[in-house]
């Protein structure tokens, strides 16, 4: 029974199949919302309301010719998309969806899994960097340099913002943090500032406008992905969608009280809460213009990092008052 | 500043150098010069008259000679300096030292008419492709375009 | 570490082929070079073989956005050569189309600027409203892009009361929308952060490098052919020359938005004072030997045609200087010491319209910095040589 349950957990829900389908749905949701905000229609043709468009795109790319540049580091160039996808899917398994019990830590929910998820979400950035670097294309190289430059900007504020609710909840385990805020919803309001900071940092991590600098098409063509095509590009795209789901799930767990209610209600909770987070991500994308890479770093260190520290101080203060 | 004032000043300052001054339409003044006096005239226009904007340089193939027109403009009127250079000795002084913005027009003249612009700061070809054969200057009247036969690889012979 | 990056001849930021070669240090541009000629159509040579009437349609095809600018510039020169006086109503309609074209060009530019800065929502919004102008132009002339309304001696179509009313109604919507863009373009923090201080061109440089149009006016030089050298009916129409003194891309945006409002006023004036009468007079087929310099303020800047006739029905020489060529020298100056990220914005800020040369491919070898230009035929044979021994790839299959 335990084996079957683990298999279901890995392959169906919330593992491969669910994450694949949900990622494509999220891409549709993001595209549709973005299009409506811009006075366009967005996908309409494939499936009802164009719901199947991202899946169609994925399979179309899978069928396209796959080109590896002559001068690229071929092994690394080909292996990176698979590694990236595996990392993001692993991070998904650690979100407290249903396979956990609060009292008994297991392999998918243990003390410190918050740090592991954050770490796993940092790795895709390095994957992008390596992808750009191993392409040896001029534009990819510039894109790769920009990926790393941006990482120095947003990573510290993101960690500070996500860790401060954990400090208040006095736990490094996602399931416990979520349970803590479910019991005392008023305390979640303390983390409002942190939520905003984390949203902005996640936007930067996902490389979406205004932080789509590493693959700004009008400046450096495709940036890190200039040389990628066919299957590899399809996998990279899927990886970015999945990363969006996981990052939104992480924010929902830490700031919005997680996903209680067993498999069925938990799923409903998950969908509603992640879509809520992604709504804000799309809104930011539609209402801003791309800024320069030096502006990202100065913005992150001038505003985001100090505010994240203020958030941490508030949390410590509140914690002192409570005890 | 109106046309008559410009003409009077041109007569006073350029004197003999201005071979012919006409004013065929309002705000259009044509001053004919020898090519040796071109730089002096441009300098006079720029510093004393405030004609800082060079609109363009037009070249015309007149058969034995090339006619060149420097179209200057300011907020009141438009002055066109006209000069002629012989076809077998197509040499022209560069005015880039006075008007840096003339560089593209002078490069265009070099490409299209085969005029040698002396002291040009950057004399590379501007418009024609790099493999363009020597001695072909498209805007000369005797140049005719012949479309090279296109060979489609693997196509019908 | 210094290296060269090629922007163009094919690049997503460029709508037409041009090659910009940047020498960069990290993200900072140290030197820039421009290579033209990818789109040269030999138009000046061709014009010498066509009749006066045929050349109207030829000049219309110099540019897709400012097609009316080039024909008007050409036609009013030819009218001087033929000693024609077009009727007042014809001139009013010509000016009306010119101003509508300016609106459509400036709205298009705003959208492109938004797109280059990664602000796609702005792009979508401005282009949606540009449709209104395109519709008006279609109602007046029958076409959306190449209007074909000019003819020697006047215009080819007349306006009626209903069209006038329709245009006036649409103007109200456009005014309202432009107010919004003015607010958005100068207040959205991330957008302003991208525009302000970028592509600095001082007043002295702008004058020395002979910049034209909004680029020049954004550097604080009030120069506008419509005011300085009035053609058509601009000496009767009240309007202001819009300038800005920030000398950067933000200034160029502001100048263009301000000009939009001037355009609305001009159109309103033209429609309310439209004189009655014919729209065109008959033109002779030949022109006496003469020459004329015709200037016109296109949306992008000063447009100048030099036309020389020789007594036949064909011109002896037609020299065209489109506004973009006048701005290239200034662009190189603006690009120096900027960031790579700002290249598309700076380049787009002159509203480039590239209409110049022939088939040639420029290849830059990233390792050696050697550059060679290869003709299309030798490129074809090179590719055949390289791929001759290769096995043919399996046909693509549906992966499922």
mmCIF file with all atom_site columns, N, CA and C in Angstrom, chain C residues 250-281:
data_model
loop_
_atom_site.group_PDB
_atom_site.id
_atom_site.type_symbol
_atom_site.label_atom_id
_atom_site.label_alt_id
_atom_site.label_comp_id
_atom_site.label_asym_id
_atom_site.label_entity_id
_atom_site.label_seq_id
_atom_site.pdbx_PDB_ins_code
_atom_site.Cartn_x
_atom_site.Cartn_y
_atom_site.Cartn_z
_atom_site.occupancy
_atom_site.B_iso_or_equiv
_atom_site.pdbx_formal_charge
_atom_site.auth_seq_id
_atom_site.auth_comp_id
_atom_site.auth_asym_id
_atom_site.auth_atom_id
_atom_site.pdbx_PDB_model_num
ATOM 1  N N  . UNK C 1 250 ? 13.440  60.276 -23.308 1.00 0.00 ? 250 UNK C N  1
ATOM 2  C CA . UNK C 1 250 ? 12.210  60.774 -22.677 1.00 0.00 ? 250 UNK C CA 1
ATOM 3  C C  . UNK C 1 250 ? 11.759  62.064 -23.364 1.00 0.00 ? 250 UNK C C  1
ATOM 4  N N  . UNK C 1 251 ? 12.732  62.941 -23.662 1.00 0.00 ? 251 UNK C N  1
ATOM 5  C CA . UNK C 1 251 ? 12.413  64.191 -24.355 1.00 0.00 ? 251 UNK C CA 1
ATOM 6  C C  . UNK C 1 251 ? 11.799  63.922 -25.713 1.00 0.00 ? 251 UNK C C  1
ATOM 7  N N  . UNK C 1 252 ? 12.359  62.923 -26.415 1.00 0.00 ? 252 UNK C N  1
ATOM 8  C CA . UNK C 1 252 ? 11.818  62.611 -27.751 1.00 0.00 ? 252 UNK C CA 1
ATOM 9  C C  . UNK C 1 252 ? 10.400  62.067 -27.636 1.00 0.00 ? 252 UNK C C  1
ATOM 10 N N  . UNK C 1 253 ? 10.139  61.322 -26.568 1.00 0.00 ? 253 UNK C N  1
ATOM 11 C CA . UNK C 1 253 ? 8.773   60.827 -26.353 1.00 0.00 ? 253 UNK C CA 1
ATOM 12 C C  . UNK C 1 253 ? 7.833   62.001 -26.094 1.00 0.00 ? 253 UNK C C  1
ATOM 13 N N  . UNK C 1 254 ? 8.264   62.909 -25.228 1.00 0.00 ? 254 UNK C N  1
ATOM 14 C CA . UNK C 1 254 ? 7.407   64.038 -24.877 1.00 0.00 ? 254 UNK C CA 1
ATOM 15 C C  . UNK C 1 254 ? 7.124   64.904 -26.101 1.00 0.00 ? 254 UNK C C  1
ATOM 16 N N  . UNK C 1 255 ? 8.182   65.142 -26.911 1.00 0.00 ? 255 UNK C N  1
ATOM 17 C CA . UNK C 1 255 ? 7.987   65.957 -28.115 1.00 0.00 ? 255 UNK C CA 1
ATOM 18 C C  . UNK C 1 255 ? 6.940   65.318 -29.008 1.00 0.00 ? 255 UNK C C  1
ATOM 19 N N  . UNK C 1 256 ? 7.014   64.007 -29.164 1.00 0.00 ? 256 UNK C N  1
ATOM 20 C CA . UNK C 1 256 ? 6.066   63.344 -30.065 1.00 0.00 ? 256 UNK C CA 1
ATOM 21 C C  . UNK C 1 256 ? 4.645   63.400 -29.503 1.00 0.00 ? 256 UNK C C  1
ATOM 22 N N  . UNK C 1 257 ? 4.519   63.231 -28.199 1.00 0.00 ? 257 UNK C N  1
ATOM 23 C CA . UNK C 1 257 ? 3.163   63.276 -27.643 1.00 0.00 ? 257 UNK C CA 1
ATOM 24 C C  . UNK C 1 257 ? 2.602   64.691 -27.764 1.00 0.00 ? 257 UNK C C  1
ATOM 25 N N  . UNK C 1 258 ? 3.458   65.702 -27.519 1.00 0.00 ? 258 UNK C N  1
ATOM 26 C CA . UNK C 1 258 ? 2.983   67.084 -27.663 1.00 0.00 ? 258 UNK C CA 1
ATOM 27 C C  . UNK C 1 258 ? 2.567   67.356 -29.102 1.00 0.00 ? 258 UNK C C  1
ATOM 28 N N  . UNK C 1 259 ? 3.333   66.823 -30.031 1.00 0.00 ? 259 UNK C N  1
ATOM 29 C CA . UNK C 1 259 ? 3.000   67.044 -31.441 1.00 0.00 ? 259 UNK C CA 1
ATOM 30 C C  . UNK C 1 259 ? 1.666   66.415 -31.796 1.00 0.00 ? 259 UNK C C  1
ATOM 31 N N  . UNK C 1 260 ? 1.337   65.306 -31.127 1.00 0.00 ? 260 UNK C N  1
ATOM 32 C CA . UNK C 1 260 ? 0.038   64.688 -31.371 1.00 0.00 ? 260 UNK C CA 1
ATOM 33 C C  . UNK C 1 260 ? -1.078  65.695 -31.118 1.00 0.00 ? 260 UNK C C  1
ATOM 34 N N  . UNK C 1 261 ? -0.974  66.408 -29.979 1.00 0.00 ? 261 UNK C N  1
ATOM 35 C CA . UNK C 1 261 ? -2.029  67.375 -29.647 1.00 0.00 ? 261 UNK C CA 1
ATOM 36 C C  . UNK C 1 261 ? -2.085  68.508 -30.668 1.00 0.00 ? 261 UNK C C  1
ATOM 37 N N  . UNK C 1 262 ? -0.889  68.939 -31.141 1.00 0.00 ? 262 UNK C N  1
ATOM 38 C CA . UNK C 1 262 ? -0.867  69.971 -32.180 1.00 0.00 ? 262 UNK C CA 1
ATOM 39 C C  . UNK C 1 262 ? -1.565  69.459 -33.437 1.00 0.00 ? 262 UNK C C  1
ATOM 40 N N  . UNK C 1 263 ? -1.320  68.171 -33.760 1.00 0.00 ? 263 UNK C N  1
ATOM 41 C CA . UNK C 1 263 ? -1.950  67.589 -34.946 1.00 0.00 ? 263 UNK C CA 1
ATOM 42 C C  . UNK C 1 263 ? -3.465  67.642 -34.832 1.00 0.00 ? 263 UNK C C  1
ATOM 43 N N  . UNK C 1 264 ? -3.997  67.301 -33.635 1.00 0.00 ? 264 UNK C N  1
ATOM 44 C CA . UNK C 1 264 ? -5.449  67.312 -33.476 1.00 0.00 ? 264 UNK C CA 1
ATOM 45 C C  . UNK C 1 264 ? -5.983  68.716 -33.715 1.00 0.00 ? 264 UNK C C  1
ATOM 46 N N  . UNK C 1 265 ? -5.267  69.721 -33.190 1.00 0.00 ? 265 UNK C N  1
ATOM 47 C CA . UNK C 1 265 ? -5.719  71.100 -33.384 1.00 0.00 ? 265 UNK C CA 1
ATOM 48 C C  . UNK C 1 265 ? -5.682  71.489 -34.850 1.00 0.00 ? 265 UNK C C  1
ATOM 49 N N  . UNK C 1 266 ? -4.608  71.098 -35.514 1.00 0.00 ? 266 UNK C N  1
ATOM 50 C CA . UNK C 1 266 ? -4.481  71.462 -36.926 1.00 0.00 ? 266 UNK C CA 1
ATOM 51 C C  . UNK C 1 266 ? -5.618  70.838 -37.732 1.00 0.00 ? 266 UNK C C  1
ATOM 52 N N  . UNK C 1 267 ? -5.883  69.561 -37.458 1.00 0.00 ? 267 UNK C N  1
ATOM 53 C CA . UNK C 1 267 ? -6.929  68.873 -38.222 1.00 0.00 ? 267 UNK C CA 1
ATOM 54 C C  . UNK C 1 267 ? -8.281  69.539 -37.982 1.00 0.00 ? 267 UNK C C  1
ATOM 55 N N  . UNK C 1 268 ? -8.534  69.879 -36.720 1.00 0.00 ? 268 UNK C N  1
ATOM 56 C CA . UNK C 1 268 ? -9.795  70.540 -36.416 1.00 0.00 ? 268 UNK C CA 1
ATOM 57 C C  . UNK C 1 268 ? -9.913  71.847 -37.195 1.00 0.00 ? 268 UNK C C  1
ATOM 58 N N  . UNK C 1 269 ? -8.817  72.618 -37.196 1.00 0.00 ? 269 UNK C N  1
ATOM 59 C CA . UNK C 1 269 ? -8.817  73.887 -37.928 1.00 0.00 ? 269 UNK C CA 1
ATOM 60 C C  . UNK C 1 269 ? -9.066  73.654 -39.413 1.00 0.00 ? 269 UNK C C  1
ATOM 61 N N  . UNK C 1 270 ? -8.369  72.666 -39.977 1.00 0.00 ? 270 UNK C N  1
ATOM 62 C CA . UNK C 1 270 ? -8.490  72.413 -41.415 1.00 0.00 ? 270 UNK C CA 1
ATOM 63 C C  . UNK C 1 270 ? -9.916  72.037 -41.786 1.00 0.00 ? 270 UNK C C  1
ATOM 64 N N  . UNK C 1 271 ? -10.527 71.171 -40.951 1.00 0.00 ? 271 UNK C N  1
ATOM 65 C CA . UNK C 1 271 ? -11.861 70.699 -41.293 1.00 0.00 ? 271 UNK C CA 1
ATOM 66 C C  . UNK C 1 271 ? -12.889 71.806 -41.139 1.00 0.00 ? 271 UNK C C  1
ATOM 67 N N  . UNK C 1 272 ? -12.689 72.679 -40.139 1.00 0.00 ? 272 UNK C N  1
ATOM 68 C CA . UNK C 1 272 ? -13.675 73.734 -39.929 1.00 0.00 ? 272 UNK C CA 1
ATOM 69 C C  . UNK C 1 272 ? -13.536 74.847 -40.945 1.00 0.00 ? 272 UNK C C  1
ATOM 70 N N  . UNK C 1 273 ? -12.367 74.996 -41.567 1.00 0.00 ? 273 UNK C N  1
ATOM 71 C CA . UNK C 1 273 ? -12.156 76.067 -42.530 1.00 0.00 ? 273 UNK C CA 1
ATOM 72 C C  . UNK C 1 273 ? -11.963 75.554 -43.947 1.00 0.00 ? 273 UNK C C  1
ATOM 73 N N  . UNK C 1 274 ? -12.513 74.381 -44.209 1.00 0.00 ? 274 UNK C N  1
ATOM 74 C CA . UNK C 1 274 ? -12.313 73.779 -45.523 1.00 0.00 ? 274 UNK C CA 1
ATOM 75 C C  . UNK C 1 274 ? -12.981 74.628 -46.603 1.00 0.00 ? 274 UNK C C  1
ATOM 76 N N  . UNK C 1 275 ? -12.205 75.197 -47.546 1.00 0.00 ? 275 UNK C N  1
ATOM 77 C CA . UNK C 1 275 ? -12.836 76.028 -48.576 1.00 0.00 ? 275 UNK C CA 1
ATOM 78 C C  . UNK C 1 275 ? -13.534 75.164 -49.628 1.00 0.00 ? 275 UNK C C  1
ATOM 79 N N  . UNK C 1 276 ? -14.486 75.758 -50.319 1.00 0.00 ? 276 UNK C N  1
ATOM 80 C CA . UNK C 1 276 ? -15.181 75.018 -51.380 1.00 0.00 ? 276 UNK C CA 1
ATOM 81 C C  . UNK C 1 276 ? -14.382 75.150 -52.665 1.00 0.00 ? 276 UNK C C  1
ATOM 82 N N  . UNK C 1 277 ? -14.730 74.350 -53.636 1.00 0.00 ? 277 UNK C N  1
ATOM 83 C CA . UNK C 1 277 ? -14.070 74.467 -54.924 1.00 0.00 ? 277 UNK C CA 1
ATOM 84 C C  . UNK C 1 277 ? -13.525 73.153 -55.404 1.00 0.00 ? 277 UNK C C  1
ATOM 85 N N  . UNK C 1 278 ? -12.813 73.195 -56.539 1.00 0.00 ? 278 UNK C N  1
ATOM 86 C CA . UNK C 1 278 ? -12.243 71.950 -57.070 1.00 0.00 ? 278 UNK C CA 1
ATOM 87 C C  . UNK C 1 278 ? -11.064 71.485 -56.223 1.00 0.00 ? 278 UNK C C  1
ATOM 88 N N  . UNK C 1 279 ? -10.675 70.231 -56.412 1.00 0.00 ? 279 UNK C N  1
ATOM 89 C CA . UNK C 1 279 ? -9.545  69.709 -55.637 1.00 0.00 ? 279 UNK C CA 1
ATOM 90 C C  . UNK C 1 279 ? -8.279  69.595 -56.460 1.00 0.00 ? 279 UNK C C  1
ATOM 91 N N  . UNK C 1 280 ? -8.390  69.688 -57.771 1.00 0.00 ? 280 UNK C N  1
ATOM 92 C CA . UNK C 1 280 ? -7.177  69.537 -58.576 1.00 0.00 ? 280 UNK C CA 1
ATOM 93 C C  . UNK C 1 280 ? -7.297  70.333 -59.872 1.00 0.00 ? 280 UNK C C  1
ATOM 94 N N  . UNK C 1 281 ? -6.154  70.648 -60.440 1.00 0.00 ? 281 UNK C N  1
ATOM 95 C CA . UNK C 1 281 ? -6.132  71.250 -61.773 1.00 0.00 ? 281 UNK C CA 1
ATOM 96 C C  . UNK C 1 281 ? -5.377  70.313 -62.705 1.00 0.00 ? 281 UNK C C  1
#
